[in-house]
Coordinates of C-alpha atoms in Angstrom, one line a residue:
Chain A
X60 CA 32.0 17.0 37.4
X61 CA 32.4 17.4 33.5
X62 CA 29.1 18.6 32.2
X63 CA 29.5 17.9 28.9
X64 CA 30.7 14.5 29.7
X65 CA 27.5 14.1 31.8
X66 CA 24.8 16.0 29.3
X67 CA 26.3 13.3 26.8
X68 CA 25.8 10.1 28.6
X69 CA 22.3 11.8 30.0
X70 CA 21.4 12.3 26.1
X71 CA 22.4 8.6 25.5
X72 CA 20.3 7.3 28.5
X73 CA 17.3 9.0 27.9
X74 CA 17.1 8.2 24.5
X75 CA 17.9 4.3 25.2
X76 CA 14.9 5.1 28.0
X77 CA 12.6 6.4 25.3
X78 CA 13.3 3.7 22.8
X79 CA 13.4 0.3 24.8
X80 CA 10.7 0.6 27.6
X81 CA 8.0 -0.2 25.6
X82 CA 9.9 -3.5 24.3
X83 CA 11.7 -4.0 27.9
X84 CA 8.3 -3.4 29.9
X85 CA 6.9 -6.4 31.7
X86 CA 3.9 -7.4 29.2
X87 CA 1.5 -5.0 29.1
X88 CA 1.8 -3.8 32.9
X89 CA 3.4 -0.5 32.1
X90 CA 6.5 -1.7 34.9
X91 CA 9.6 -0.9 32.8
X92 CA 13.3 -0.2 34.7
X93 CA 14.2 3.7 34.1
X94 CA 17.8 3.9 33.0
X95 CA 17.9 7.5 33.5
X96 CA 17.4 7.2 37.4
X97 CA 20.5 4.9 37.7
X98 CA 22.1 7.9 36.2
X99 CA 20.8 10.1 39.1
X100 CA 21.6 7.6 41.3
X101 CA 24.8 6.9 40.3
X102 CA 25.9 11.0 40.2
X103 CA 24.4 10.7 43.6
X104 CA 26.6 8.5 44.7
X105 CA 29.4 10.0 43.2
X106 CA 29.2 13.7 42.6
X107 CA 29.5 16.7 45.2
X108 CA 25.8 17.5 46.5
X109 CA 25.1 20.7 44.9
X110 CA 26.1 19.2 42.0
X111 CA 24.0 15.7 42.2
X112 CA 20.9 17.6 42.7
X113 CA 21.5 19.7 39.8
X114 CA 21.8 16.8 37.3
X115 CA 18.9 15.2 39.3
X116 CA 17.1 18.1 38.8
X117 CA 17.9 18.2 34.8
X118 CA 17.3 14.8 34.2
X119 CA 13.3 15.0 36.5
X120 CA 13.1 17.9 34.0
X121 CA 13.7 16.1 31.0
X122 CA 11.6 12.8 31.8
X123 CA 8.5 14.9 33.2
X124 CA 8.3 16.6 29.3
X125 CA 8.5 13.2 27.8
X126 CA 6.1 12.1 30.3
X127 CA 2.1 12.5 28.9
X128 CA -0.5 11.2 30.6
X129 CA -4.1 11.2 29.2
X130 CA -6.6 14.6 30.4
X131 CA -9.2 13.3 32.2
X132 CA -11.5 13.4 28.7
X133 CA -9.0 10.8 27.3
X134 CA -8.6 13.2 24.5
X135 CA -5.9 15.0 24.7
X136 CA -2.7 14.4 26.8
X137 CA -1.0 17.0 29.3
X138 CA 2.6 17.4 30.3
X139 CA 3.2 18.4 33.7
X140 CA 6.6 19.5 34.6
X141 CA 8.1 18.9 38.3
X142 CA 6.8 15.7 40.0
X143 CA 9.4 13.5 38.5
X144 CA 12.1 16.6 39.4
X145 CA 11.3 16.9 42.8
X146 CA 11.6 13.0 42.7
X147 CA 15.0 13.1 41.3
X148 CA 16.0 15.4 43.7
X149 CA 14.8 14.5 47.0
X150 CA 16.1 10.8 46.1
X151 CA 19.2 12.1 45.2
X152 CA 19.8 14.0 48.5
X153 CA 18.3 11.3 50.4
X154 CA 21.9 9.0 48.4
X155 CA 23.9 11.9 49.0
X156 CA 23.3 11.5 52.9
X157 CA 23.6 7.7 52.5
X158 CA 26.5 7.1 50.4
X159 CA 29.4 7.3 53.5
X160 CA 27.9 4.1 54.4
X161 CA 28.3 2.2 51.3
X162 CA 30.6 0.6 49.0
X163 CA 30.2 2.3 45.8
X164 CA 31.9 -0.3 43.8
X165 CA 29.7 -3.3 44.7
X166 CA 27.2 -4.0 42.2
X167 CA 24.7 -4.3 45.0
X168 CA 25.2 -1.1 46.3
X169 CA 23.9 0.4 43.0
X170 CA 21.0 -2.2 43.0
X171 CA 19.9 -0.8 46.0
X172 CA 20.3 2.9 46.0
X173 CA 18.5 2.8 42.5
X174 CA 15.4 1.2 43.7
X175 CA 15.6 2.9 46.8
X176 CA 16.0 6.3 44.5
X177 CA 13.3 4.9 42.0
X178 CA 10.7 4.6 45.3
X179 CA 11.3 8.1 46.5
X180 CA 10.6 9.1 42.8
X181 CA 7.5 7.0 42.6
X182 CA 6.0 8.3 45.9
X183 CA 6.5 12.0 44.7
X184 CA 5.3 11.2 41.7
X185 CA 2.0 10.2 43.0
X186 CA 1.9 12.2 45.8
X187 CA 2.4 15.6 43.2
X188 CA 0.0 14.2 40.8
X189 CA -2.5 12.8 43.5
X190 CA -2.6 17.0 44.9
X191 CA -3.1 18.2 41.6
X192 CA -5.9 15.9 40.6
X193 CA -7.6 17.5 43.9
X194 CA -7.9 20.4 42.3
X195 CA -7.0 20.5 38.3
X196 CA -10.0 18.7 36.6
X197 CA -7.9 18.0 33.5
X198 CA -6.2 15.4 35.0
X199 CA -7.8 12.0 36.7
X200 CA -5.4 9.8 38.7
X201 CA -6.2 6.7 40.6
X202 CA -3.4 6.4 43.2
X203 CA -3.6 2.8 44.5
X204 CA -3.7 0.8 41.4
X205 CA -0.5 3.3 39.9
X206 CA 1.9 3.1 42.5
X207 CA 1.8 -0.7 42.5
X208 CA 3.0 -0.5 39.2
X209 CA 5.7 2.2 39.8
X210 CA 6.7 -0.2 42.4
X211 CA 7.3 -2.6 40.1
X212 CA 9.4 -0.2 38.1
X213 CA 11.3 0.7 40.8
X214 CA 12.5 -2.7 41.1
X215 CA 12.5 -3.7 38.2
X216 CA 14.7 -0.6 37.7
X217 CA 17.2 -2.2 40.6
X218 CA 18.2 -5.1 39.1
X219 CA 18.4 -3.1 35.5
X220 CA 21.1 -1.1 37.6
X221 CA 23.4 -4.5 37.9
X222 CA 23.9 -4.4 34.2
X223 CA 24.3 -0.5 33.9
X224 CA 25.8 0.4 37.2
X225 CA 28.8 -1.3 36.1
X226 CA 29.3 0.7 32.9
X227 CA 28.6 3.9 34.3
X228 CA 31.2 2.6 37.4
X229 CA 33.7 2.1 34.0
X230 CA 33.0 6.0 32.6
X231 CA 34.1 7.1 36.1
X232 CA 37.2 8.6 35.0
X233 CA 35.4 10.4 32.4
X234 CA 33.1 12.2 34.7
X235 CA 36.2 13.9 36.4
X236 CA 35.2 12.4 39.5
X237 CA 38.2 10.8 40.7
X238 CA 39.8 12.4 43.6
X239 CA 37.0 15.1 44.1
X240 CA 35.8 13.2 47.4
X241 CA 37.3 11.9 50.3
X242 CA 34.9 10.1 53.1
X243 CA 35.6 11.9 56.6
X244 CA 38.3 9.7 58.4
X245 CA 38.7 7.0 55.4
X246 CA 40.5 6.7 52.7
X247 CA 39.7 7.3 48.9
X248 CA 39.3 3.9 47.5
X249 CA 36.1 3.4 49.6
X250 CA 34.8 6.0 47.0
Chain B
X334 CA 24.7 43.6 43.9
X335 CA 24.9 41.6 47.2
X336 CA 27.6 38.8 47.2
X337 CA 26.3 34.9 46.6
X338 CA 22.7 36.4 45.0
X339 CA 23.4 33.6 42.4
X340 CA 25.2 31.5 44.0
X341 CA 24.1 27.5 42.8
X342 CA 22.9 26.6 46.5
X343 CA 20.6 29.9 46.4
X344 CA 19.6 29.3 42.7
X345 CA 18.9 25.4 43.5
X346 CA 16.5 26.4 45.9
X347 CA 14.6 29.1 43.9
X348 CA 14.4 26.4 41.0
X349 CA 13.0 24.2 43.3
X350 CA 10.4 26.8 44.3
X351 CA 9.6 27.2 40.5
X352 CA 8.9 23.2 40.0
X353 CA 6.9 22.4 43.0
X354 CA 4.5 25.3 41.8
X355 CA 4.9 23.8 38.0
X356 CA 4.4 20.4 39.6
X357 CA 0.9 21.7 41.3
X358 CA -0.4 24.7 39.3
X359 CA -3.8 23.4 37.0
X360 CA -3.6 22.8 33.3
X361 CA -4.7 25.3 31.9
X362 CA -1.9 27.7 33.4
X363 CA 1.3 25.3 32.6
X364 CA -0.2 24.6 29.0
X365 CA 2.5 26.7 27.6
X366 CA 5.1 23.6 28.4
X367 CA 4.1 21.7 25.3
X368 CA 5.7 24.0 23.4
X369 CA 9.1 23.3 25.2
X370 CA 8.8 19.3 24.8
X371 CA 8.9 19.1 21.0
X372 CA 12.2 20.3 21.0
X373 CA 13.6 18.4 23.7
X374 CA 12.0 15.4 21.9
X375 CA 14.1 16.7 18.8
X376 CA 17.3 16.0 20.2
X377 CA 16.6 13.3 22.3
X378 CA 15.4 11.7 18.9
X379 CA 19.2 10.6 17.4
X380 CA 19.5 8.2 20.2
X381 CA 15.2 7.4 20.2
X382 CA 14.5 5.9 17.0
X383 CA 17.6 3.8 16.5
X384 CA 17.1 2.6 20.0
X385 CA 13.5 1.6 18.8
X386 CA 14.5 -0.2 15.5
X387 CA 16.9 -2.6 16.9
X388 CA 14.5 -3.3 20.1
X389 CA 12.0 -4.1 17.4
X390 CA 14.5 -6.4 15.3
X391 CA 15.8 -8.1 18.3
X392 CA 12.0 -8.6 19.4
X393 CA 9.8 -9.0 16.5
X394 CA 6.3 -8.7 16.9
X395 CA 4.5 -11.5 18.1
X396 CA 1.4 -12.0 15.6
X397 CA -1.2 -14.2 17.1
X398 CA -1.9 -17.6 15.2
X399 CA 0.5 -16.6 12.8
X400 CA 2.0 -19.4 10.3
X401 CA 5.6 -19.8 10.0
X402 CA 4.7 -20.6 5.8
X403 CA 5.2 -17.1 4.2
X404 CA 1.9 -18.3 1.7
X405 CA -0.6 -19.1 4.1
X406 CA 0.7 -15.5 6.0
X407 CA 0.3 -13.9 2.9
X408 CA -2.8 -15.2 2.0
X409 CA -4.4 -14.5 6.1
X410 CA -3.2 -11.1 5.6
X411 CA -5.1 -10.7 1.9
X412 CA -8.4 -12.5 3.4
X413 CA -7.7 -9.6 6.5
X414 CA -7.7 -6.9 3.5
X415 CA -11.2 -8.4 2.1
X416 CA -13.0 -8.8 5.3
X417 CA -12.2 -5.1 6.3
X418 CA -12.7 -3.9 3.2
X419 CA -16.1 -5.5 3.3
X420 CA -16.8 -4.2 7.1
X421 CA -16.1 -0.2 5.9
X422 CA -18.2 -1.4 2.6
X423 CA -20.8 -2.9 5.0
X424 CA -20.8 0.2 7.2
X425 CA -20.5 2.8 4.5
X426 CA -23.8 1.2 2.9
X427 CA -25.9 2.2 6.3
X428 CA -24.0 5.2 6.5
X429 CA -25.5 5.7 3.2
X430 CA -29.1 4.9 3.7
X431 CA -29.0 7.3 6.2
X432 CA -27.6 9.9 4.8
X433 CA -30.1 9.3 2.0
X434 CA -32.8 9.5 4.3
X435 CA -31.3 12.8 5.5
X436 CA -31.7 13.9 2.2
X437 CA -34.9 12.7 1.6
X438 CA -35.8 15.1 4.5
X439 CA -34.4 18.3 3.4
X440 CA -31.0 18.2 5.2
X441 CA -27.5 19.8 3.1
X442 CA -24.5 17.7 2.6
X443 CA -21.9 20.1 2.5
X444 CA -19.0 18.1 2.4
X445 CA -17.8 14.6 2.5
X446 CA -14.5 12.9 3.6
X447 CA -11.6 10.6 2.5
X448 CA -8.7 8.7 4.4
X449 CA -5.3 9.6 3.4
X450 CA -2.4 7.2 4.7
X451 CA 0.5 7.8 6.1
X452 CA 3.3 5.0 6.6
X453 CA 5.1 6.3 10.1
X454 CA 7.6 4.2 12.4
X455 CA 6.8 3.7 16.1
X456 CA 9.6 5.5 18.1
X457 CA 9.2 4.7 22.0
X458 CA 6.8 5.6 24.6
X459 CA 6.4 8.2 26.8
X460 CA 8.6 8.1 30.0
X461 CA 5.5 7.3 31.5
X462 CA 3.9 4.1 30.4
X463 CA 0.7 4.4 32.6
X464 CA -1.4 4.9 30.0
X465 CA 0.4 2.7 27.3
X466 CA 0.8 6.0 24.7
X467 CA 2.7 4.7 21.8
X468 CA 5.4 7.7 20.4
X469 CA 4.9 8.1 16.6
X470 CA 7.0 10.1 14.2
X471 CA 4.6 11.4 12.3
X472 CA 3.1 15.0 13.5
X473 CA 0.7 17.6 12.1
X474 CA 3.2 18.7 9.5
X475 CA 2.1 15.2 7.5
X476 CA -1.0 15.9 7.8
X477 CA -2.4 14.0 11.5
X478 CA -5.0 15.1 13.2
X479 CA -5.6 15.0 16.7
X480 CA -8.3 13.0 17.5
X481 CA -9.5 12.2 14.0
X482 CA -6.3 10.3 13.1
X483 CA -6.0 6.4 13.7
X484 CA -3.3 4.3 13.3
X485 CA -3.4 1.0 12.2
X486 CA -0.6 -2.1 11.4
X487 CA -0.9 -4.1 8.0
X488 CA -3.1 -1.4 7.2
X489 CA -6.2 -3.1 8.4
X490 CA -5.7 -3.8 12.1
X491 CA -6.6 -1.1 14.3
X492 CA -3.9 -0.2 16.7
X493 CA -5.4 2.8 18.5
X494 CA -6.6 7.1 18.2
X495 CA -3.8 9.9 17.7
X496 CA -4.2 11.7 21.0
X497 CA -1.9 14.0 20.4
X498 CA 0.2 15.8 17.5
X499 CA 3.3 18.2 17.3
X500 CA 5.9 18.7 14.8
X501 CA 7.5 15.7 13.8
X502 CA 5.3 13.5 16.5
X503 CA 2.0 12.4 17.5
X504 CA 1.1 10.0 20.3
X505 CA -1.3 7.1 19.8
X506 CA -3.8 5.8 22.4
X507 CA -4.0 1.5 21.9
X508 CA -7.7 1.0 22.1
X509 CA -7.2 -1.9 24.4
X510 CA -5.3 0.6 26.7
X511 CA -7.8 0.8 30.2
X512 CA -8.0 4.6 29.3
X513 CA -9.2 4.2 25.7
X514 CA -13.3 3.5 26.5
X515 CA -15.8 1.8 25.1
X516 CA -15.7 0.9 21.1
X517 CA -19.0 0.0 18.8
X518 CA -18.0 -3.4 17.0
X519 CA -19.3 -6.1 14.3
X520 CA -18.4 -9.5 14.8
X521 CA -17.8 -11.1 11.5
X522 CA -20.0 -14.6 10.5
X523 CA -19.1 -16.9 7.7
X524 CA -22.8 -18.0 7.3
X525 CA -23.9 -14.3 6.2
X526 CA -26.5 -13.9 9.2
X527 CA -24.1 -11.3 10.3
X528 CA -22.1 -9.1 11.3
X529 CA -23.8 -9.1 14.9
X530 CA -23.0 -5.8 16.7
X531 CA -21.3 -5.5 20.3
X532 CA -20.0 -3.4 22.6
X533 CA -16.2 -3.8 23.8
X534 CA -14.3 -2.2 26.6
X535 CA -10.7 -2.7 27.3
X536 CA -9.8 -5.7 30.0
X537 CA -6.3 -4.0 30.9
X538 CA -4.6 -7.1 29.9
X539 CA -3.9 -6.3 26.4
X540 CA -8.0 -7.8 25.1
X541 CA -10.9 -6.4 24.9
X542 CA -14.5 -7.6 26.0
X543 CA -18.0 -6.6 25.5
X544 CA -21.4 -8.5 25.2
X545 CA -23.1 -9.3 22.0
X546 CA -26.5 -8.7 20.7
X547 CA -29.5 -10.5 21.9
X548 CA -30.4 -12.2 18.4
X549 CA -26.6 -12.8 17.7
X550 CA -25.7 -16.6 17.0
X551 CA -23.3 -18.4 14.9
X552 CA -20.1 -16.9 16.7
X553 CA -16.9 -19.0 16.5
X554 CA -13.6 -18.7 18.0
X555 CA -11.1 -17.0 15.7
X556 CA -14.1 -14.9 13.9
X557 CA -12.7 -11.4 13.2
X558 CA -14.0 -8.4 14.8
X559 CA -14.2 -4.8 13.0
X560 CA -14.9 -1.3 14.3
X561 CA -17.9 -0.1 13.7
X562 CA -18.4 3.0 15.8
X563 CA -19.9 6.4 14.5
X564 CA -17.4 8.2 17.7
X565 CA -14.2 7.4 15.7
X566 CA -13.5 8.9 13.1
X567 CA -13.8 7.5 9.2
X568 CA -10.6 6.1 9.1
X569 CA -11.3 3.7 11.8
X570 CA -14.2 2.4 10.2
X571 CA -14.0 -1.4 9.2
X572 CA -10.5 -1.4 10.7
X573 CA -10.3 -5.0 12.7
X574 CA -10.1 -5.1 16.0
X575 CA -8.7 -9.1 16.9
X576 CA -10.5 -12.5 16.8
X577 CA -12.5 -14.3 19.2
X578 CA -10.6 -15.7 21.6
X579 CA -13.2 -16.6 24.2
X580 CA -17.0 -16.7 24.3
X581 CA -19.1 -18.0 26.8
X582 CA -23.1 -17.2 28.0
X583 CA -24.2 -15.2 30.6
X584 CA -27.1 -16.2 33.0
X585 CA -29.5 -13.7 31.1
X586 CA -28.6 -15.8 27.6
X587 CA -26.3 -12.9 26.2
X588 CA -23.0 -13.8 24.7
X589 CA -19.8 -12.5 26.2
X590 CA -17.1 -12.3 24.0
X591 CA -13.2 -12.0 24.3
X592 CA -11.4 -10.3 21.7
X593 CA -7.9 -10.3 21.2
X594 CA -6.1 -8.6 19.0
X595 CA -3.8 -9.7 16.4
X596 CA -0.4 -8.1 17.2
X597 CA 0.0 -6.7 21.3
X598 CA 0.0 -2.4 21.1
X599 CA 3.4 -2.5 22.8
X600 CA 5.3 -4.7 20.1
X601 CA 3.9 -2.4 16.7
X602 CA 7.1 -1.0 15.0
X603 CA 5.3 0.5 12.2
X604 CA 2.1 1.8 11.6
X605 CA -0.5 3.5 8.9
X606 CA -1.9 6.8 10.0
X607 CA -5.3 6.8 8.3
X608 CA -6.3 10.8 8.8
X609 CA -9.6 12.2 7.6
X610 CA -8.9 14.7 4.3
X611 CA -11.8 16.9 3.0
X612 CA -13.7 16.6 -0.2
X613 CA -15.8 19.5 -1.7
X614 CA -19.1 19.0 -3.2
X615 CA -17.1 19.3 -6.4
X616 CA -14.9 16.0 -6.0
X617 CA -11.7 17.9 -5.3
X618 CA -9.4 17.8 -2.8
X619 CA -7.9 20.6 -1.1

């Protein structure tokens, strides 16, 4: 994979994340489709494993320090580094170990690998911050109510990846993808 | 040095290692990551802000009961002005009377305080919109304060309480976010038996609701609502809140009322930080 290529496109989809969810979100619900995890799901899909979890890993990083939630006083915010990581990473392995079985050009494909990526995400998430609030009295977290609403992200973030999968599909050559992978027994156009 | 020490699968895992015990360790011993956000924020910012402006432009914010005439919006906005200028006036006048009673008893007044504004755009939100945290660029360097910094739109509707301030950025909690509490409140009468005082706590659907006074009568749908709260700071004081949008009477006689604000949190492009700046005794500022 070209880094730079993908640090690039990562920059770009983080800051379109950043600066549309608020506007994109579905009225005042907090459910808003993540465009940086159809990036991790579409290196997933695409990129050697090692590699995938890398950029998984890089891009968790990045969205868990623009992630705040409010300290339990409702004073002060914290930033807690790794839940959305982990996320990244374990859904990303879990597309790596799926992706012989699918199609990767079909739009569909990407709808469901990046709400099945966004779940994963969503139940680290809450299971990480869920631990913590056991324990770290800083930070109060009512699971139920929360992962209904990442739910709805993750979905929402599935049928966000019909519009975007395609365009990342189209940067393809870019990534210095092409070739890298051939599916045991099959021939390279199912990639 | 043993082959494949560093080799990425090896790394991967020890990195892994490293943020499950970020991901679980308390507060107070991963603090030190703030300091590694503002500049990721930095150069995420490029892409951020534009992003924001044309997601603002392509959705303008929807302003309840607004008139497409550009007079009659100018002229709402200007009676907006009076009515929170004569809330703060209202407020400051008690304020006043107590602190002259204060006096009265022997107590110093060592200093007093004045609102600077500051004119910053709304950049984003968090990656996490639990909480509904609006993204300001505006940080410490300009003069916000955590906690004693609001932020209002128009200049006199309350939009929420800086939370949190870096460099360059501060994050702003909507007071009608479920995380934001319970806010002291005047509701505003036109036949000057008022302002009648209530209580208001966030509904989570973008309102807020509280009961009213005992003696409190006269209440109309559309009256305006200020702050009046002595657990926000200065800057908040007067600041309006929304309209009545619902009021109806409990079984014990009370009056519950629905307030909604003017312009939805989540659609603000812009805002005024109002932060608190010290006065001496002397009259000069710092």
């Amino acid at each position: 994979m070209n880094w730079v290529v993908f640090l690039l496109v990562s920059w770009v989809t983080l800051g379109l994340e950043l600066g549309l969810r608020p506007s994109i979100q579905l009225g005042d619900s907090g459910m808003a489709p993540s465009f940086a995890l159809i990036l991790v799901a579409y290196i997933a899909l695409t990129a050697p494993r090692v590699t995938a979890l890398w950029a998984a890993m890089l891009i968790g990083i990045v969205l868990d320090l623009t992630s705040e939630r409010l300290s339990s006083s409702g004073m002060s915010t914290l930033t807690i580094v790794g839940p959305t990581a982990l996320g990244c990473m374990l859904g990303a392995s879990a597309i790596t170990n799926l992706r012989a079985m699918v199609y990767r050009r079909s739009p569909i494909t990407m709808l469901m690998l990046a709400t099945l990526l966004s779940v994963i995400v969503q139940i680290v998430v809450v299971a990480c911050l869920a631990a913590r609030s056991w324990w770290d009295p800083s930070l109060v977290f009512h699971a139920r109510p929360e992962f209904a609403a990442r739910l709805g992200s993750a979905a929402y973030t599935g049928v966000a990846a019909l519009v975007v999968g395609p365009v990342l599909n189209f940067l393809t050559p870019l990534f210095g993808f092409i070739g890298m992978h051939q599916p045991r027994g099959g021939s390279a156009s199912r990639w | 040095m043993p082959r494949g020490l560093f080799s990425p699968t090896r790394t991967l895992t020890v990195a892994t290692l490293a943020l499950v015990v970020l991901a679980l360790a308390p507060h107070r011993t991963t603090s030190w990551l703030r300091g590694i956000k503002t500049p990721v924020e930095f150069v995420l910012s490029p892409v951020q802000h534009p992003t924001s402006i044309i997601a603002h432009f392509l959705r303008p914010p929807r302003i309840h009961g607004d008139s497409d005439d550009e007079t009659i919006r100018a002229l709402r906005l200007e009676l907006d002005r009076w009515r929170a200028a004569y809330a703060e006036t209202d407020g400051r006048i008690l304020e006043l009377e107590r602190l002259l009673r204060d006096l009265q008893s022997g107590a110093a007044l060592p200093s007093t305080l004045d609102v600077v504004q500051i004119a910053a755009p709304v950049v984003g939100a968090p990656s996490d919109l639990t909480d509904g945290l609006l993204r300001v660029r505006a940080g410490f360097d300009r003069g916000v304060v955590e906690r004693s910094t609001v932020a209002a739109t128009r200049g006199v509707h309350l939009v929420g309480r800086v939370v949190e301030a870096t460099r360059g950025m501060c994050s702003v909690l909507p007071v009608t976010s479920r995380r934001a509490g319970l806010i002291d409140a005047v509701v505003l009468t036109a036949d000057g038996l008022g302002p009648w005082a209530c209580q208001l706590e966030p509904a989570g659907d973008g309102t807020l609701v509280g009961d009213m006074v005992a003696e409190a009568q006269g209440l109309v749908v559309g009256q305006v609502v200020s702050v009046r709260d002595r657990a926000w700071p200065i800057g908040a004081q007067g600041l309006i809140l929304g309209r009545l949008s619902a009021i109806e009477t409990k079984p014990n006689g009370r009056l519950r009322i629905v307030v909604t604000p003017d312009q939805p949190a989540s659609t603000v492009g812009e805002v005024i930080l109002r932060s608190p700046r010290m006065i001496d005794s002397g009259g000069s500022t710092p």
